[in-house]
Amino acid sequence: LALRKDIPTSGLANLSDEDPLWNTCAYYLAQLCVNIILIASPERIVIGGGVMKRETLYPKIRTYTQQQLQGYIQHPSVLTENINEYIGPSFWGNDAGIVGAAYLAKLAYNTNNN
């Protein structure tokens, strides 16, 4: 993203929410969501990480996802305002990675010790 704007990575935080870069970012993330929906039909899509600290991306991603699906998937979770729960941040926020890793470690420990 920083290369697109020809700025250092640290400069992304200084861009306004209205900068067109965020629309481009949201569009590409929506393409990812559409592909995941069409391939895997998940119960929920959780998006996190550094760029997602800019919470104005979530509504844009949801809108672009619905536009790109063009009604192809006939399910209330993607056709209605339920998409707000379908695509969103993790319950654990930026700790999701470490929580997931700890859970997998617990599963492996329990499997090996039973």
Coordinates of N, CA and C in Angstrom, one line a residue:
L1 N 0.8 -1.2 0.0 CA 0.0 0.0 0.0 C 0.9 1.3 0.0
A2 N 1.9 1.2 0.8 CA 2.8 2.4 0.9 C 3.5 2.6 -0.5
L3 N 3.8 1.6 -1.2 CA 4.5 1.7 -2.5 C 3.5 2.4 -3.5
R4 N 2.2 2.1 -3.4 CA 1.3 2.7 -4.3 C 1.2 4.2 -4.1
K5 N 1.4 4.7 -2.8 CA 1.4 6.1 -2.5 C 2.8 6.7 -2.6
D6 N 3.8 5.9 -2.8 CA 5.2 6.3 -2.7 C 5.5 7.0 -1.4
I7 N 5.1 6.4 -0.3 CA 5.4 6.9 1.0 C 6.0 5.8 1.8
P8 N 6.7 6.1 2.9 CA 7.1 5.0 3.8 C 5.9 4.3 4.5
T9 N 6.1 3.1 4.9 CA 5.0 2.4 5.5 C 4.5 3.1 6.7
S10 N 5.3 3.8 7.5 CA 4.9 4.5 8.6 C 4.0 5.7 8.2
G11 N 4.0 6.1 7.0 CA 3.1 7.2 6.5 C 1.7 6.8 6.3
L12 N 1.4 5.5 6.2 CA 0.0 5.1 6.0 C -0.9 5.5 7.1
A13 N -0.4 5.6 8.3 CA -1.2 6.0 9.5 C -1.6 7.4 9.3
N14 N -0.9 8.2 8.6 CA -1.2 9.6 8.4 C -2.2 9.9 7.3
L15 N -2.5 8.9 6.5 CA -3.5 9.1 5.4 C -4.9 9.2 6.0
S16 N -5.7 10.1 5.4 CA -7.1 10.3 5.9 C -7.9 9.1 5.5
D17 N -9.0 8.9 6.2 CA -9.9 7.8 5.8 C -10.5 7.9 4.4
E18 N -10.5 9.1 3.9 CA -11.1 9.4 2.6 C -10.1 9.2 1.5
D19 N -8.9 8.9 1.8 CA -7.9 8.7 0.7 C -8.3 7.5 -0.2
P20 N -8.2 7.7 -1.5 CA -8.7 6.6 -2.4 C -7.9 5.3 -2.2
L21 N -6.8 5.4 -1.6 CA -6.0 4.1 -1.4 C -6.8 3.1 -0.6
W22 N -7.6 3.6 0.4 CA -8.4 2.7 1.2 C -9.5 2.1 0.5
N23 N -10.1 2.8 -0.5 CA -11.1 2.1 -1.4 C -10.4 1.0 -2.2
T24 N -9.2 1.2 -2.7 CA -8.5 0.2 -3.4 C -8.2 -1.0 -2.5
C25 N -7.8 -0.7 -1.3 CA -7.5 -1.8 -0.3 C -8.7 -2.6 0.0
A26 N -9.8 -1.9 0.2 CA -11.1 -2.5 0.6 C -11.6 -3.4 -0.6
Y27 N -11.4 -2.9 -1.8 CA -11.8 -3.6 -3.0 C -11.1 -5.0 -3.1
Y28 N -9.8 -4.9 -2.9 CA -9.0 -6.2 -3.0 C -9.3 -7.1 -1.9
L29 N -9.5 -6.6 -0.7 CA -9.9 -7.5 0.4 C -11.3 -8.1 0.2
A30 N -12.2 -7.3 -0.4 CA -13.5 -7.8 -0.8 C -13.4 -9.0 -1.8
Q31 N -12.5 -8.8 -2.7 CA -12.2 -9.9 -3.7 C -11.8 -11.2 -3.0
L32 N -11.0 -11.0 -2.0 CA -10.6 -12.1 -1.1 C -11.8 -12.8 -0.5
C33 N -12.6 -11.9 0.1 CA -13.8 -12.4 0.8 C -14.7 -13.2 -0.2
V34 N -14.9 -12.6 -1.4 CA -15.8 -13.3 -2.4 C -15.2 -14.6 -2.7
N35 N -13.9 -14.7 -2.9 CA -13.3 -16.0 -3.3 C -13.5 -17.0 -2.1
I36 N -13.3 -16.6 -0.9 CA -13.5 -17.4 0.2 C -14.9 -17.9 0.3
I37 N -15.9 -17.0 0.1 CA -17.3 -17.4 0.2 C -17.6 -18.4 -0.9
L38 N -17.1 -18.2 -2.1 CA -17.5 -19.1 -3.2 C -16.8 -20.4 -3.1
I39 N -15.6 -20.4 -2.5 CA -14.9 -21.7 -2.4 C -15.2 -22.5 -1.2
A40 N -15.3 -21.8 0.0 CA -15.4 -22.5 1.2 C -16.7 -22.3 2.0
S41 N -17.5 -21.4 1.6 CA -18.8 -21.1 2.3 C -18.7 -21.1 3.8
P42 N -17.8 -20.2 4.3 CA -17.6 -20.2 5.8 C -18.7 -19.6 6.6
E43 N -18.8 -19.9 7.8 CA -19.8 -19.4 8.7 C -19.6 -17.9 9.0
R44 N -18.3 -17.5 9.0 CA -17.9 -16.1 9.2 C -16.5 -15.9 8.7
I45 N -16.3 -14.7 8.2 CA -14.9 -14.3 7.8 C -14.4 -13.2 8.7
V46 N -13.2 -13.6 9.3 CA -12.6 -12.7 10.3 C -11.4 -12.1 9.6
I47 N -11.3 -10.8 9.6 CA -10.2 -10.1 9.0 C -9.5 -9.3 10.1
G48 N -8.2 -9.4 10.2 CA -7.5 -8.6 11.2 C -6.1 -8.2 10.7
G49 N -5.3 -7.7 11.6 CA -3.9 -7.3 11.2 C -3.8 -5.8 11.2
G50 N -2.6 -5.4 10.9 CA -2.2 -4.0 10.9 C -3.1 -3.1 10.1
V51 N -3.4 -3.4 8.9 CA -4.1 -2.5 8.1 C -5.6 -2.4 8.6
M52 N -6.1 -3.4 9.2 CA -7.5 -3.4 9.7 C -7.6 -2.7 11.0
K53 N -6.6 -2.1 11.5 CA -6.7 -1.1 12.6 C -7.5 0.1 12.1
R54 N -7.5 0.3 10.8 CA -8.3 1.4 10.2 C -9.7 0.8 10.0
E55 N -10.6 1.0 11.0 CA -11.9 0.4 11.1 C -12.8 0.8 10.0
T56 N -12.5 1.9 9.3 CA -13.4 2.4 8.2 C -13.3 1.4 7.0
L57 N -12.4 0.5 7.0 CA -12.3 -0.5 5.9 C -13.4 -1.5 6.0
Y58 N -13.9 -1.9 7.2 CA -14.9 -2.9 7.3 C -16.1 -2.6 6.5
P59 N -16.7 -1.5 6.7 CA -18.0 -1.2 5.9 C -17.7 -1.2 4.4
K60 N -16.5 -0.7 4.0 CA -16.2 -0.7 2.5 C -16.0 -2.1 2.0
I61 N -15.4 -2.9 2.8 CA -15.2 -4.3 2.4 C -16.5 -5.0 2.2
R62 N -17.4 -4.8 3.2 CA -18.7 -5.4 3.1 C -19.5 -5.0 1.9
T63 N -19.5 -3.7 1.6 CA -20.2 -3.2 0.5 C -19.6 -3.7 -0.8
Y64 N -18.3 -3.7 -1.0 CA -17.7 -4.2 -2.2 C -17.9 -5.7 -2.3
T65 N -18.0 -6.5 -1.2 CA -18.2 -7.9 -1.3 C -19.6 -8.1 -1.8
Q66 N -20.6 -7.4 -1.3 CA -22.0 -7.6 -1.8 C -22.1 -7.2 -3.3
Q67 N -21.4 -6.1 -3.7 CA -21.4 -5.7 -5.1 C -20.8 -6.8 -6.0
Q68 N -19.7 -7.3 -5.6 CA -19.0 -8.3 -6.4 C -19.8 -9.6 -6.5
L69 N -20.5 -10.0 -5.4 CA -21.3 -11.2 -5.4 C -22.5 -11.1 -6.3
Q70 N -23.0 -9.9 -6.5 CA -24.1 -9.5 -7.3 C -25.3 -10.5 -7.1
G71 N -25.6 -10.8 -5.8 CA -26.7 -11.6 -5.5 C -26.5 -13.1 -5.8
Y72 N -25.4 -13.5 -6.2 CA -25.1 -14.9 -6.6 C -25.4 -15.9 -5.5
I73 N -24.9 -15.5 -4.3 CA -25.2 -16.3 -3.1 C -26.4 -15.8 -2.4
Q74 N -27.4 -16.6 -2.4 CA -28.7 -16.3 -1.8 C -28.8 -16.7 -0.4
H75 N -28.1 -16.0 0.5 CA -28.1 -16.3 1.9 C -28.2 -15.0 2.7
P76 N -29.0 -15.0 3.7 CA -29.2 -13.7 4.5 C -27.9 -13.1 5.0
S77 N -26.9 -14.0 5.3 CA -25.7 -13.5 5.9 C -24.9 -12.6 5.0
V78 N -25.1 -12.7 3.7 CA -24.4 -11.8 2.7 C -25.3 -10.9 2.0
L79 N -26.6 -11.1 2.0 CA -27.5 -10.3 1.2 C -28.1 -9.1 2.1
T80 N -28.1 -9.2 3.4 CA -28.7 -8.2 4.2 C -27.6 -7.5 5.1
E81 N -28.1 -6.7 6.0 CA -27.2 -6.1 7.0 C -26.5 -7.1 7.9
N82 N -26.9 -8.4 7.8 CA -26.2 -9.4 8.6 C -24.7 -9.5 8.2
I83 N -24.4 -9.0 7.0 CA -23.0 -9.0 6.6 C -22.1 -8.3 7.6
N84 N -22.7 -7.4 8.4 CA -21.9 -6.7 9.4 C -21.3 -7.7 10.4
E85 N -22.1 -8.8 10.7 CA -21.6 -9.8 11.6 C -20.8 -10.9 10.8
Y86 N -21.1 -11.1 9.5 CA -20.5 -12.1 8.7 C -19.0 -11.8 8.4
I87 N -18.7 -10.5 8.1 CA -17.3 -10.1 7.8 C -17.0 -9.0 8.9
G88 N -16.0 -9.3 9.7 CA -15.6 -8.4 10.7 C -14.4 -8.8 11.4
P89 N -14.1 -8.1 12.5 CA -12.8 -8.3 13.2 C -13.0 -9.5 14.2
S90 N -11.9 -10.0 14.6 CA -11.9 -11.1 15.6 C -12.4 -10.7 16.9
F91 N -13.0 -11.6 17.6 CA -13.5 -11.3 19.0 C -12.3 -10.9 19.9
W92 N -11.1 -11.5 19.6 CA -9.9 -11.3 20.3 C -9.0 -10.1 19.8
G93 N -9.5 -9.4 18.8 CA -8.8 -8.3 18.3 C -7.4 -8.7 17.7
N94 N -6.4 -7.9 18.0 CA -5.1 -8.2 17.5 C -4.4 -9.4 18.3
D95 N -5.1 -9.9 19.3 CA -4.5 -11.1 20.0 C -5.0 -12.4 19.4
A96 N -5.7 -12.3 18.3 CA -6.3 -13.5 17.7 C -5.3 -14.6 17.3
G97 N -4.2 -14.1 16.8 CA -3.1 -15.1 16.4 C -2.5 -15.8 17.6
I98 N -2.2 -15.1 18.6 CA -1.6 -15.8 19.8 C -2.7 -16.7 20.5
V99 N -3.9 -16.3 20.5 CA -5.0 -17.1 21.1 C -5.2 -18.4 20.3
G100 N -5.2 -18.2 19.0 CA -5.3 -19.4 18.1 C -4.1 -20.4 18.3
A101 N -2.9 -19.8 18.4 CA -1.7 -20.6 18.6 C -1.8 -21.4 19.9
A102 N -2.2 -20.7 21.0 CA -2.3 -21.3 22.3 C -3.4 -22.4 22.3
Y103 N -4.5 -22.2 21.6 CA -5.5 -23.2 21.5 C -5.0 -24.5 20.8
L104 N -4.3 -24.2 19.7 CA -3.7 -25.4 18.9 C -2.7 -26.1 19.8
A105 N -1.9 -25.4 20.6 CA -0.9 -26.0 21.5 C -1.6 -26.9 22.5
K106 N -2.7 -26.4 23.0 CA -3.5 -27.1 24.0 C -4.1 -28.4 23.4
L107 N -4.6 -28.3 22.2 CA -5.2 -29.4 21.5 C -4.1 -30.5 21.3
A108 N -2.9 -30.1 20.9 CA -1.8 -31.0 20.6 C -1.4 -31.6 21.9
Y109 N -1.3 -30.9 23.0 CA -0.9 -31.4 24.3 C -1.9 -32.5 24.8
N110 N -3.2 -32.1 24.7 CA -4.3 -33.0 25.1 C -4.3 -34.3 24.3
T111 N -4.0 -34.2 23.0 CA -4.0 -35.3 22.1 C -2.8 -36.3 22.4
N112 N -1.7 -35.7 22.7 CA -0.5 -36.5 23.0 C -0.5 -37.1 24.4
N113 N -1.3 -36.5 25.3 CA -1.3 -37.0 26.7 C -2.6 -37.7 27.1
N114 N -3.3 -38.2 26.2 CA -4.5 -39.0 26.5 C -4.3 -40.4 26.1

